[in-house]
XYZ file of C-alpha atoms in Angstrom:
316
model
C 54.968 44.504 -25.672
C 52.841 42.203 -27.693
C 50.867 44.404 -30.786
C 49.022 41.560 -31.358
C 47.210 41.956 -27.602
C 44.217 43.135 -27.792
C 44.045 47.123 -27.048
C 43.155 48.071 -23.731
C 40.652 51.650 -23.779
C 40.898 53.286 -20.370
C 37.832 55.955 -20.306
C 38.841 59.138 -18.296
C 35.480 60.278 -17.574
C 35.698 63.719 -15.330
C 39.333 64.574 -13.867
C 39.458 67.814 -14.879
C 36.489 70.675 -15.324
C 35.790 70.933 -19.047
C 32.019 71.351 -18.955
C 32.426 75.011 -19.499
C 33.613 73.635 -23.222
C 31.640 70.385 -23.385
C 27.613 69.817 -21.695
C 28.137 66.724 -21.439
C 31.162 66.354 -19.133
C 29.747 64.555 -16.269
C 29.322 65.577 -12.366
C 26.568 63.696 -10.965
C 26.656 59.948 -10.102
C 23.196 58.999 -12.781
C 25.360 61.335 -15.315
C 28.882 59.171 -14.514
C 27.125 55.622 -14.676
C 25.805 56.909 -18.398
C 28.915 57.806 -19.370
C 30.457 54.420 -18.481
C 27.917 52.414 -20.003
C 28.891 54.207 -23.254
C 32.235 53.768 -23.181
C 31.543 50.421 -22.326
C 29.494 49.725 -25.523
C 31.825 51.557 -27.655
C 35.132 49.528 -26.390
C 36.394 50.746 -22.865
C 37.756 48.009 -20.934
C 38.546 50.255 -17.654
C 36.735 53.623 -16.217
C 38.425 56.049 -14.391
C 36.155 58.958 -12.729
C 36.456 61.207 -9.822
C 33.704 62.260 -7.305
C 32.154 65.496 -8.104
C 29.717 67.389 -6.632
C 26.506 66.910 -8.788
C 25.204 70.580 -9.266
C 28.535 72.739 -9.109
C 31.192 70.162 -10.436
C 33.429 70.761 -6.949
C 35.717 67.456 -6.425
C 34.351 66.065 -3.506
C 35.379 62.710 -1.839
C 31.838 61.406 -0.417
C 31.755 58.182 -0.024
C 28.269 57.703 -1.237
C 28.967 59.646 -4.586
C 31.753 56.572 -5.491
C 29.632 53.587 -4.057
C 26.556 55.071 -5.734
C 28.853 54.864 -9.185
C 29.668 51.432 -8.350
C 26.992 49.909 -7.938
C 25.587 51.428 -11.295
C 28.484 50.499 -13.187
C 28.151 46.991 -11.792
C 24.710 46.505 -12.613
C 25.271 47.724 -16.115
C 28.504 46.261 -17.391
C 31.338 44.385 -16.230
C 33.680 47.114 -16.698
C 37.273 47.256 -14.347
C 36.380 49.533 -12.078
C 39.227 52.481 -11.605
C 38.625 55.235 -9.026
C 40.932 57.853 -8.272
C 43.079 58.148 -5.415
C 44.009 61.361 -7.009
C 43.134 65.012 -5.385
C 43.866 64.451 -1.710
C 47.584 64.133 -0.852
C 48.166 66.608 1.932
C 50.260 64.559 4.034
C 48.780 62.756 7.141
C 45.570 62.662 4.988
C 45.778 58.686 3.923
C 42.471 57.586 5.554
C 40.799 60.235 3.397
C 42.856 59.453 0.921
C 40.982 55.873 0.585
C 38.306 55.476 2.635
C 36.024 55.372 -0.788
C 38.227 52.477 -1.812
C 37.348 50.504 1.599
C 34.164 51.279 1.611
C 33.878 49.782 -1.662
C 35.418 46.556 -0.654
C 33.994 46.087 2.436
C 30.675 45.625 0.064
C 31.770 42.347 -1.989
C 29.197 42.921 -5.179
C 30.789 46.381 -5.423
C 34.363 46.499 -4.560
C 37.290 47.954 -6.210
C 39.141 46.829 -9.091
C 42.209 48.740 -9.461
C 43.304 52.207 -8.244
C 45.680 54.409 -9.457
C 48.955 56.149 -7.727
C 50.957 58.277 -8.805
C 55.032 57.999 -7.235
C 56.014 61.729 -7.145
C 55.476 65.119 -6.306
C 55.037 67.911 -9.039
C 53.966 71.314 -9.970
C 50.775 72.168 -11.047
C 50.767 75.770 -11.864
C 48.864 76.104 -15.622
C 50.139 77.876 -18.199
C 48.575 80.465 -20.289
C 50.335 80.691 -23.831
C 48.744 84.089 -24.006
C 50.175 85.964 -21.687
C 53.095 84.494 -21.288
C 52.698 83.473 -17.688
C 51.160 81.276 -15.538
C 48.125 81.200 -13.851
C 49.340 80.475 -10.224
C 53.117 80.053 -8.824
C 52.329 77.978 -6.293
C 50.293 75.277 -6.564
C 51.877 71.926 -5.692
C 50.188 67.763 -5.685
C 52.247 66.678 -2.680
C 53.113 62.970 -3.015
C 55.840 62.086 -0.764
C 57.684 59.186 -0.882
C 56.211 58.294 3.295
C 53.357 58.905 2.118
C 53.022 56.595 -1.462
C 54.774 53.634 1.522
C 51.298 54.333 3.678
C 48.795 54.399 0.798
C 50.323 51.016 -1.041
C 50.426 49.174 2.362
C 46.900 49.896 2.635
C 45.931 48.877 -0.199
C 48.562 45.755 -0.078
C 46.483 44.841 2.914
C 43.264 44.805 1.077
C 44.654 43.192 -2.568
C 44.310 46.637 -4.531
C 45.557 46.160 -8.018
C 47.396 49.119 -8.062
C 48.749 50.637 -11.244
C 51.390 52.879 -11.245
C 50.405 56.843 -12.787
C 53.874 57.862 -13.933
C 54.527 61.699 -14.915
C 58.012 61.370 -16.080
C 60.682 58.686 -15.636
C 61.850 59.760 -11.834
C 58.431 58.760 -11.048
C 58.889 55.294 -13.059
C 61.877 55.074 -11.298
C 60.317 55.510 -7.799
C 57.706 52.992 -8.422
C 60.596 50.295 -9.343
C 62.276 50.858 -6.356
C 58.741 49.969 -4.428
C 58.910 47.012 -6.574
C 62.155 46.072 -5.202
C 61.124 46.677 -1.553
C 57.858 44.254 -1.967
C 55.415 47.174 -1.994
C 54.542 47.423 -5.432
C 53.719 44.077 -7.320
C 55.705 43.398 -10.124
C 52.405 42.966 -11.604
C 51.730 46.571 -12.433
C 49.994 48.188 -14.999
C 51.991 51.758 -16.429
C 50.268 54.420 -17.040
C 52.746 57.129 -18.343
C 50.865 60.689 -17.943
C 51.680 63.213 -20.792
C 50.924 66.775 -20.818
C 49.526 69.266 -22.863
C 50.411 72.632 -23.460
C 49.223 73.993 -20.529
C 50.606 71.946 -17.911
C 54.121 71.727 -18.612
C 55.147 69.276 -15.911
C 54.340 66.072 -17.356
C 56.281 64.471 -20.084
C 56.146 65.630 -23.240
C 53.853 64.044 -25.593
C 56.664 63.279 -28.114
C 57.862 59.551 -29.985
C 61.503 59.538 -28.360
C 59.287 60.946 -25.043
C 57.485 57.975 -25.344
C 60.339 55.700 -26.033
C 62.276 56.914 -22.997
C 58.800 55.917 -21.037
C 58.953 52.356 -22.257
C 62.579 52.258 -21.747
C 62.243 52.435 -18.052
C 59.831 50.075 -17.407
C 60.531 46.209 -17.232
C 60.738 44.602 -20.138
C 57.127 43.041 -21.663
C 55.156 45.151 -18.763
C 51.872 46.155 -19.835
C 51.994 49.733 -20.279
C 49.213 52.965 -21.520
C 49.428 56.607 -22.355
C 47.171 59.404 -21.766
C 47.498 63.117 -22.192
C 46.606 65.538 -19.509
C 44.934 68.938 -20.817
C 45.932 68.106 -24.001
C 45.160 65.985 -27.144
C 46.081 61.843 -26.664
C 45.478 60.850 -30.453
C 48.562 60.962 -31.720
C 50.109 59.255 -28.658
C 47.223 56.358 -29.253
C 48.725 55.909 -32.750
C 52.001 55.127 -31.472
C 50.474 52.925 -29.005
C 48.450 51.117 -30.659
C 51.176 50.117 -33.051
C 53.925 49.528 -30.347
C 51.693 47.082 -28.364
C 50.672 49.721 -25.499
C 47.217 51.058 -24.323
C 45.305 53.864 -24.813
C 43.531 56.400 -22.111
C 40.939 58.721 -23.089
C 38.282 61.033 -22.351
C 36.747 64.370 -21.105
C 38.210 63.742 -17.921
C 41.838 64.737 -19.748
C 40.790 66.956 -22.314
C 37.618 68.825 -23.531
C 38.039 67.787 -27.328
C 35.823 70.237 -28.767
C 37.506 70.074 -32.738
C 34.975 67.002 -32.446
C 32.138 69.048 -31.349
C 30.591 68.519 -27.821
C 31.339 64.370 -27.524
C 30.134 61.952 -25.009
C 33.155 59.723 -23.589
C 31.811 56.864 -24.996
C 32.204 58.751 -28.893
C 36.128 59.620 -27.747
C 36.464 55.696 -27.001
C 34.891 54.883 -30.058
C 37.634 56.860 -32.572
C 40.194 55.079 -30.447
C 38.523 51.978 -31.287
C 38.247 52.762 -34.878
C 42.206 53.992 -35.027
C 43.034 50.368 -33.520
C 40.599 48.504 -36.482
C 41.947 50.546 -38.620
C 45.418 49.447 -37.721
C 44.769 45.766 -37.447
C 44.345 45.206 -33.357
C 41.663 44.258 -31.377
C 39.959 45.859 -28.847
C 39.690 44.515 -25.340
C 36.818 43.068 -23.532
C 37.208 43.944 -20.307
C 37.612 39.884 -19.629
C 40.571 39.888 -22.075
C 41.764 42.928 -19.933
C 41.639 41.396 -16.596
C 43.877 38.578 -18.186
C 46.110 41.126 -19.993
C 46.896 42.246 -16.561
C 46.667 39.272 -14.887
C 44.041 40.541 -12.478
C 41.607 37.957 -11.214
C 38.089 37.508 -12.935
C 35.249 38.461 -11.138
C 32.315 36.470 -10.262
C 29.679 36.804 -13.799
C 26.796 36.557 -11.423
C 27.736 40.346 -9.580
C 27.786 41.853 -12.696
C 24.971 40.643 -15.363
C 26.021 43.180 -17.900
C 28.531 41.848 -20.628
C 30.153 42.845 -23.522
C 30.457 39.377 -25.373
C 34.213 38.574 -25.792
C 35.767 38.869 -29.226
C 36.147 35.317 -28.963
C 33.037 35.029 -29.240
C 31.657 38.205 -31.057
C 33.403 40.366 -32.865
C 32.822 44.376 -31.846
C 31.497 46.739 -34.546
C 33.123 49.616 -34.732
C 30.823 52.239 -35.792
Protein backbone atom coordinates (compact mmCIF):
# COMPACT_ATOMS: atom_id res chain seq x y z
CA UNK A 1 0.00 0.00 0.00
CA UNK A 2 0.51 3.62 -0.73
CA UNK A 3 1.71 5.66 2.84
CA UNK A 4 1.26 8.58 1.08
CA UNK A 5 -2.86 7.84 0.88
CA UNK A 6 -4.54 9.62 2.98
CA UNK A 7 -5.48 7.58 6.36
CA UNK A 8 -8.74 6.14 6.48
CA UNK A 9 -10.39 6.41 10.52
CA UNK A 10 -13.09 3.77 10.85
CA UNK A 11 -15.11 4.81 14.22
CA UNK A 12 -16.32 1.62 16.11
CA UNK A 13 -18.96 3.23 18.01
CA UNK A 14 -20.84 0.40 20.32
CA UNK A 15 -19.93 -3.41 19.43
CA UNK A 16 -19.24 -4.44 22.60
CA UNK A 17 -20.80 -3.30 26.27
CA UNK A 18 -18.23 -1.02 27.87
CA UNK A 19 -20.55 1.53 29.46
CA UNK A 20 -20.09 -0.13 32.76
CA UNK A 21 -16.31 1.49 32.29
CA UNK A 22 -17.14 4.48 30.09
CA UNK A 23 -20.84 6.85 30.39
CA UNK A 24 -20.55 7.72 27.38
CA UNK A 25 -20.61 4.49 25.34
CA UNK A 26 -23.64 4.89 23.32
CA UNK A 27 -27.10 2.77 23.17
CA UNK A 28 -29.74 4.93 21.97
CA UNK A 29 -30.15 6.11 18.33
CA UNK A 30 -29.98 10.44 19.45
CA UNK A 31 -26.80 9.08 21.60
CA UNK A 32 -25.24 7.04 18.26
CA UNK A 33 -25.93 10.01 15.72
CA UNK A 34 -23.79 12.29 18.45
CA UNK A 35 -21.23 10.09 18.53
CA UNK A 36 -20.83 10.01 14.72
CA UNK A 37 -20.98 13.55 14.24
CA UNK A 38 -17.89 13.68 16.52
CA UNK A 39 -15.96 11.37 15.00
CA UNK A 40 -16.85 12.94 11.98
CA UNK A 41 -15.44 16.38 13.02
CA UNK A 42 -12.46 14.92 14.54
CA UNK A 43 -11.41 12.75 11.25
CA UNK A 44 -13.58 9.49 10.83
CA UNK A 45 -14.17 8.73 7.35
CA UNK A 46 -16.48 5.49 8.08
CA UNK A 47 -18.91 4.59 11.24
CA UNK A 48 -19.53 1.34 12.29
CA UNK A 49 -22.38 0.87 15.12
CA UNK A 50 -24.68 -1.83 16.13
CA UNK A 51 -28.40 -1.54 17.21
CA UNK A 52 -28.86 -1.44 20.85
CA UNK A 53 -31.60 -1.23 22.89
CA UNK A 54 -31.72 2.44 24.19
CA UNK A 55 -32.32 2.00 28.04
CA UNK A 56 -30.62 -1.50 28.82
CA UNK A 57 -27.83 -1.64 26.05
CA UNK A 58 -29.36 -5.32 24.77
CA UNK A 59 -28.23 -5.79 20.91
CA UNK A 60 -31.30 -5.64 19.22
CA UNK A 61 -31.84 -5.74 15.37
CA UNK A 62 -34.99 -3.27 14.94
CA UNK A 63 -35.17 -1.96 11.97
CA UNK A 64 -36.21 1.44 13.07
CA UNK A 65 -33.22 1.75 15.60
CA UNK A 66 -30.67 1.52 12.22
CA UNK A 67 -32.89 3.70 9.81
CA UNK A 68 -33.44 6.15 12.67
CA UNK A 69 -29.29 6.29 12.79
CA UNK A 70 -29.28 6.81 9.20
CA UNK A 71 -31.10 9.25 8.59
CA UNK A 72 -29.31 11.31 11.45
CA UNK A 73 -26.02 10.54 10.24
CA UNK A 74 -27.13 11.65 6.79
CA UNK A 75 -28.47 14.82 7.75
CA UNK A 76 -25.39 15.64 9.73
CA UNK A 77 -22.37 14.55 7.75
CA UNK A 78 -21.52 12.71 4.78
CA UNK A 79 -19.93 10.00 6.59
CA UNK A 80 -19.72 6.10 4.81
CA UNK A 81 -22.21 4.59 6.43
CA UNK A 82 -21.09 0.93 7.98
CA UNK A 83 -23.69 -1.16 9.84
CA UNK A 84 -23.09 -4.41 11.19
CA UNK A 85 -24.15 -7.58 9.86
CA UNK A 86 -22.51 -8.89 12.91
CA UNK A 87 -24.56 -10.70 15.96
CA UNK A 88 -27.05 -12.85 14.09
CA UNK A 89 -25.53 -15.88 12.32
CA UNK A 90 -27.58 -18.83 13.48
CA UNK A 91 -27.92 -20.52 10.31
CA UNK A 92 -31.19 -20.19 8.23
CA UNK A 93 -31.34 -16.69 9.87
CA UNK A 94 -30.12 -14.53 6.58
CA UNK A 95 -33.31 -12.42 6.19
CA UNK A 96 -32.72 -11.28 9.77
CA UNK A 97 -29.47 -11.20 9.15
CA UNK A 98 -30.08 -8.05 6.68
CA UNK A 99 -33.29 -6.93 6.58
CA UNK A 100 -31.87 -3.47 8.29
CA UNK A 101 -29.57 -3.28 5.29
CA UNK A 102 -32.72 -3.48 2.77
CA UNK A 103 -34.65 -1.48 4.51
CA UNK A 104 -32.09 1.05 4.28
CA UNK A 105 -31.80 0.85 0.58
CA UNK A 106 -35.10 0.55 -0.32
CA UNK A 107 -35.12 4.40 1.09
CA UNK A 108 -32.62 6.10 -1.56
CA UNK A 109 -31.60 9.35 0.78
CA UNK A 110 -30.67 6.76 3.42
CA UNK A 111 -29.27 3.63 2.08
CA UNK A 112 -26.30 1.66 2.92
CA UNK A 113 -22.82 2.25 2.19
CA UNK A 114 -20.84 -0.68 3.00
CA UNK A 115 -21.38 -3.65 5.36
CA UNK A 116 -19.13 -5.78 6.91
CA UNK A 117 -18.71 -9.85 6.85
CA UNK A 118 -16.79 -11.73 8.42
CA UNK A 119 -15.63 -15.41 6.35
CA UNK A 120 -15.35 -17.84 9.33
CA UNK A 121 -16.55 -19.39 12.27
CA UNK A 122 -14.77 -18.93 15.75
CA UNK A 123 -14.86 -19.19 19.42
CA UNK A 124 -15.92 -16.67 21.57
CA UNK A 125 -15.49 -17.86 25.04
CA UNK A 126 -13.60 -14.71 27.12
CA UNK A 127 -10.88 -15.14 29.08
CA UNK A 128 -10.27 -14.08 32.55
CA UNK A 129 -6.39 -13.69 33.26
CA UNK A 130 -7.39 -13.95 36.87
CA UNK A 131 -8.53 -17.02 37.36
CA UNK A 132 -7.04 -18.71 34.96
CA UNK A 133 -10.12 -19.79 33.07
CA UNK A 134 -12.62 -18.76 30.95
CA UNK A 135 -15.77 -17.34 31.37
CA UNK A 136 -17.93 -19.74 29.20
CA UNK A 137 -16.81 -23.05 27.15
CA UNK A 138 -19.19 -22.82 24.78
CA UNK A 139 -20.01 -19.97 23.13
CA UNK A 140 -19.57 -20.09 19.34
CA UNK A 141 -20.32 -16.98 16.18
CA UNK A 142 -21.47 -19.54 13.61
CA UNK A 143 -20.46 -18.35 10.12
CA UNK A 144 -20.62 -21.10 7.74
CA UNK A 145 -19.26 -21.11 4.58
CA UNK A 146 -23.44 -21.73 2.98
CA UNK A 147 -24.21 -19.31 4.83
CA UNK A 148 -21.38 -16.22 3.98
CA UNK A 149 -22.58 -17.69 -0.16
CA UNK A 150 -26.41 -16.53 0.95
CA UNK A 151 -25.56 -13.26 2.72
CA UNK A 152 -22.98 -11.94 -0.24
CA UNK A 153 -25.55 -12.92 -2.96
CA UNK A 154 -27.89 -10.78 -1.24
CA UNK A 155 -26.11 -8.17 -0.96
CA UNK A 156 -24.47 -8.78 -4.65
CA UNK A 157 -28.05 -8.35 -5.70
CA UNK A 158 -28.47 -5.03 -4.10
CA UNK A 159 -24.62 -3.49 -4.88
CA UNK A 160 -23.44 -3.78 -1.09
CA UNK A 161 -19.87 -2.73 -0.85
CA UNK A 162 -18.93 -5.38 1.20
CA UNK A 163 -15.66 -5.45 3.08
CA UNK A 164 -14.24 -8.40 4.21
CA UNK A 165 -13.81 -8.67 8.55
CA UNK A 166 -10.91 -11.10 8.67
CA UNK A 167 -9.96 -12.80 12.18
CA UNK A 168 -6.95 -14.64 11.10
CA UNK A 169 -5.58 -15.63 7.68
CA UNK A 170 -8.02 -18.90 7.09
CA UNK A 171 -10.60 -16.33 7.08
CA UNK A 172 -8.50 -14.10 4.45
CA UNK A 173 -8.15 -17.09 2.73
CA UNK A 174 -11.92 -17.91 2.56
CA UNK A 175 -12.80 -14.54 1.36
CA UNK A 176 -10.19 -15.00 -1.71
CA UNK A 177 -11.64 -18.00 -2.68
CA UNK A 178 -15.23 -15.97 -2.91
CA UNK A 179 -13.22 -13.69 -4.94
CA UNK A 180 -12.36 -16.36 -7.27
CA UNK A 181 -15.94 -17.71 -7.51
CA UNK A 182 -17.39 -14.01 -8.47
CA UNK A 183 -18.98 -13.50 -5.05
CA UNK A 184 -16.74 -11.23 -3.48
CA UNK A 185 -15.50 -8.17 -5.62
CA UNK A 186 -12.03 -7.91 -6.02
CA UNK A 187 -12.75 -4.54 -4.86
CA UNK A 188 -12.70 -5.23 -1.16
CA UNK A 189 -11.75 -3.38 1.64
CA UNK A 190 -9.64 -5.72 4.61
CA UNK A 191 -10.32 -5.33 7.74
CA UNK A 192 -7.98 -7.71 9.74
CA UNK A 193 -9.62 -8.12 13.42
CA UNK A 194 -7.00 -8.41 16.28
CA UNK A 195 -7.64 -9.43 19.72
CA UNK A 196 -6.96 -8.48 23.03
CA UNK A 197 -6.16 -10.33 25.93
CA UNK A 198 -9.30 -11.55 26.63
CA UNK A 199 -10.48 -12.98 23.54
CA UNK A 200 -7.83 -15.12 22.40
CA UNK A 201 -9.25 -16.14 19.04
CA UNK A 202 -8.37 -13.39 16.90
CA UNK A 203 -4.93 -12.72 15.67
CA UNK A 204 -2.54 -11.54 17.72
CA UNK A 205 -1.90 -7.95 17.78
CA UNK A 206 1.84 -8.41 16.95
CA UNK A 207 4.27 -6.68 13.80
CA UNK A 208 5.11 -10.18 12.09
CA UNK A 209 1.05 -10.86 13.06
CA UNK A 210 0.41 -8.05 11.09
CA UNK A 211 2.78 -8.79 8.33
CA UNK A 212 1.40 -12.29 7.84
CA UNK A 213 -2.17 -10.27 7.50
CA UNK A 214 -0.88 -8.18 4.64
CA UNK A 215 0.85 -11.07 3.20
CA UNK A 216 -2.33 -12.77 2.33
CA UNK A 217 -4.13 -10.26 0.82
CA UNK A 218 -3.63 -9.14 -2.91
CA UNK A 219 -1.07 -7.10 -3.52
CA UNK A 220 -1.87 -2.97 -3.25
CA UNK A 221 -5.50 -3.92 -1.61
CA UNK A 222 -6.63 -1.41 0.70
CA UNK A 223 -6.41 -2.87 3.99
CA UNK A 224 -7.25 -1.64 8.17
CA UNK A 225 -6.67 -3.00 11.61
CA UNK A 226 -8.64 -2.89 14.67
CA UNK A 227 -8.33 -4.57 18.00
CA UNK A 228 -11.16 -6.35 19.63
CA UNK A 229 -11.30 -5.98 23.62
CA UNK A 230 -8.09 -4.73 23.53
CA UNK A 231 -5.88 -1.62 22.86
CA UNK A 232 -5.48 -0.69 18.71
CA UNK A 233 -2.72 2.11 19.19
CA UNK A 234 0.11 0.43 18.66
CA UNK A 235 -1.34 -1.50 15.69
CA UNK A 236 -2.39 2.23 14.24
CA UNK A 237 1.34 3.09 14.42
CA UNK A 238 2.29 0.37 12.24
CA UNK A 239 -0.47 1.24 10.02
CA UNK A 240 -0.22 4.37 9.59
CA UNK A 241 3.37 4.02 8.53
CA UNK A 242 2.85 0.89 6.27
CA UNK A 243 0.09 2.63 4.21
CA UNK A 244 -2.98 0.75 6.02
CA UNK A 245 -6.05 2.11 7.99
CA UNK A 246 -6.95 2.51 11.28
CA UNK A 247 -10.32 1.32 13.29
CA UNK A 248 -11.20 2.69 16.52
CA UNK A 249 -13.50 3.24 19.23
CA UNK A 250 -15.61 2.25 22.33
CA UNK A 251 -17.28 -0.16 20.31
CA UNK A 252 -13.73 -2.36 20.56
CA UNK A 253 -12.41 -1.28 23.68
CA UNK A 254 -13.41 0.84 26.77
CA UNK A 255 -10.04 2.92 26.87
CA UNK A 256 -10.33 4.19 30.23
CA UNK A 257 -6.13 5.02 30.75
CA UNK A 258 -7.67 8.12 28.76
CA UNK A 259 -10.35 8.74 31.18
CA UNK A 260 -14.07 8.33 30.13
CA UNK A 261 -13.62 9.49 26.09
CA UNK A 262 -16.21 10.19 23.56
CA UNK A 263 -15.44 8.23 20.14
CA UNK A 264 -14.93 11.22 18.46
CA UNK A 265 -11.67 12.05 21.21
CA UNK A 266 -10.34 8.19 20.34
CA UNK A 267 -10.50 9.32 16.50
CA UNK A 268 -8.92 12.39 17.23
CA UNK A 269 -5.39 10.75 18.87
CA UNK A 270 -5.49 8.59 15.78
CA UNK A 271 -5.61 11.63 13.82
CA UNK A 272 -2.93 13.30 15.72
CA UNK A 273 -0.55 9.91 15.56
CA UNK A 274 -1.06 10.15 11.58
CA UNK A 275 0.01 14.28 11.64
CA UNK A 276 2.40 13.45 13.67
CA UNK A 277 3.79 10.93 11.27
CA UNK A 278 3.41 12.92 8.11
CA UNK A 279 -0.11 11.41 6.50
CA UNK A 280 -3.22 12.81 5.92
CA UNK A 281 -6.36 12.07 7.14
CA UNK A 282 -9.27 11.10 4.95
CA UNK A 283 -12.33 12.95 4.05
CA UNK A 284 -14.75 10.64 3.71
CA UNK A 285 -14.82 11.81 -0.26
CA UNK A 286 -11.10 10.87 -0.48
CA UNK A 287 -12.31 7.54 1.18
CA UNK A 288 -14.98 6.63 -1.17
CA UNK A 289 -12.21 7.05 -3.93
CA UNK A 290 -9.59 5.17 -1.84
CA UNK A 291 -11.96 2.36 -2.16
CA UNK A 292 -13.27 3.01 -5.25
CA UNK A 293 -16.83 3.16 -3.99
CA UNK A 294 -19.13 5.47 -5.89
CA UNK A 295 -19.79 9.14 -4.60
CA UNK A 296 -22.96 9.90 -3.36
CA UNK A 297 -25.28 12.51 -4.44
CA UNK A 298 -24.00 16.09 -2.19
CA UNK A 299 -27.60 17.13 -2.19
CA UNK A 300 -28.76 13.81 0.32
CA UNK A 301 -26.31 14.68 2.61
CA UNK A 302 -25.74 18.64 3.28
CA UNK A 303 -23.23 18.02 5.97
CA UNK A 304 -19.48 18.14 4.80
CA UNK A 305 -16.25 17.96 6.04
CA UNK A 306 -14.37 20.22 3.42
CA UNK A 307 -11.77 18.02 1.59
CA UNK A 308 -8.11 18.48 2.40
CA UNK A 309 -7.88 19.66 -0.98
CA UNK A 310 -9.47 22.22 -0.12
CA UNK A 311 -9.01 22.74 3.72
CA UNK A 312 -6.66 21.40 5.63
CA UNK A 313 -8.06 19.52 9.09
CA UNK A 314 -6.81 20.80 12.47
CA UNK A 315 -5.87 18.41 14.56
CA UNK A 316 -6.53 19.47 17.98
Amino acid sequence: MNSSLPLIIECRCNDMDYRQDNPNFPYSPKEIVQEAVRAWEAGASIFHWHGRDPIGGKWLNDVELYLEVIEGIREKTDLIVDPTLGYVTTQNQVEERVRHVLAAIANPALGVDMVPLEFGSFNADFWDPQAKQFKTYDQVYANSRAHIQTVLKILNENNVFVSCACWDIGQVRTARCFQEMKLLSQNTFWEFVFTGEIMPTGALGTYSGLQAMIDAIPPDAPWLVMCWNGDVMHLAAWAITQGGHVGIGLGDYPYTRFGTPHNGELVEKVAQMANTLGREVATPAQAREILKMPPRDSASHPGKRSSLEDEVIEVR
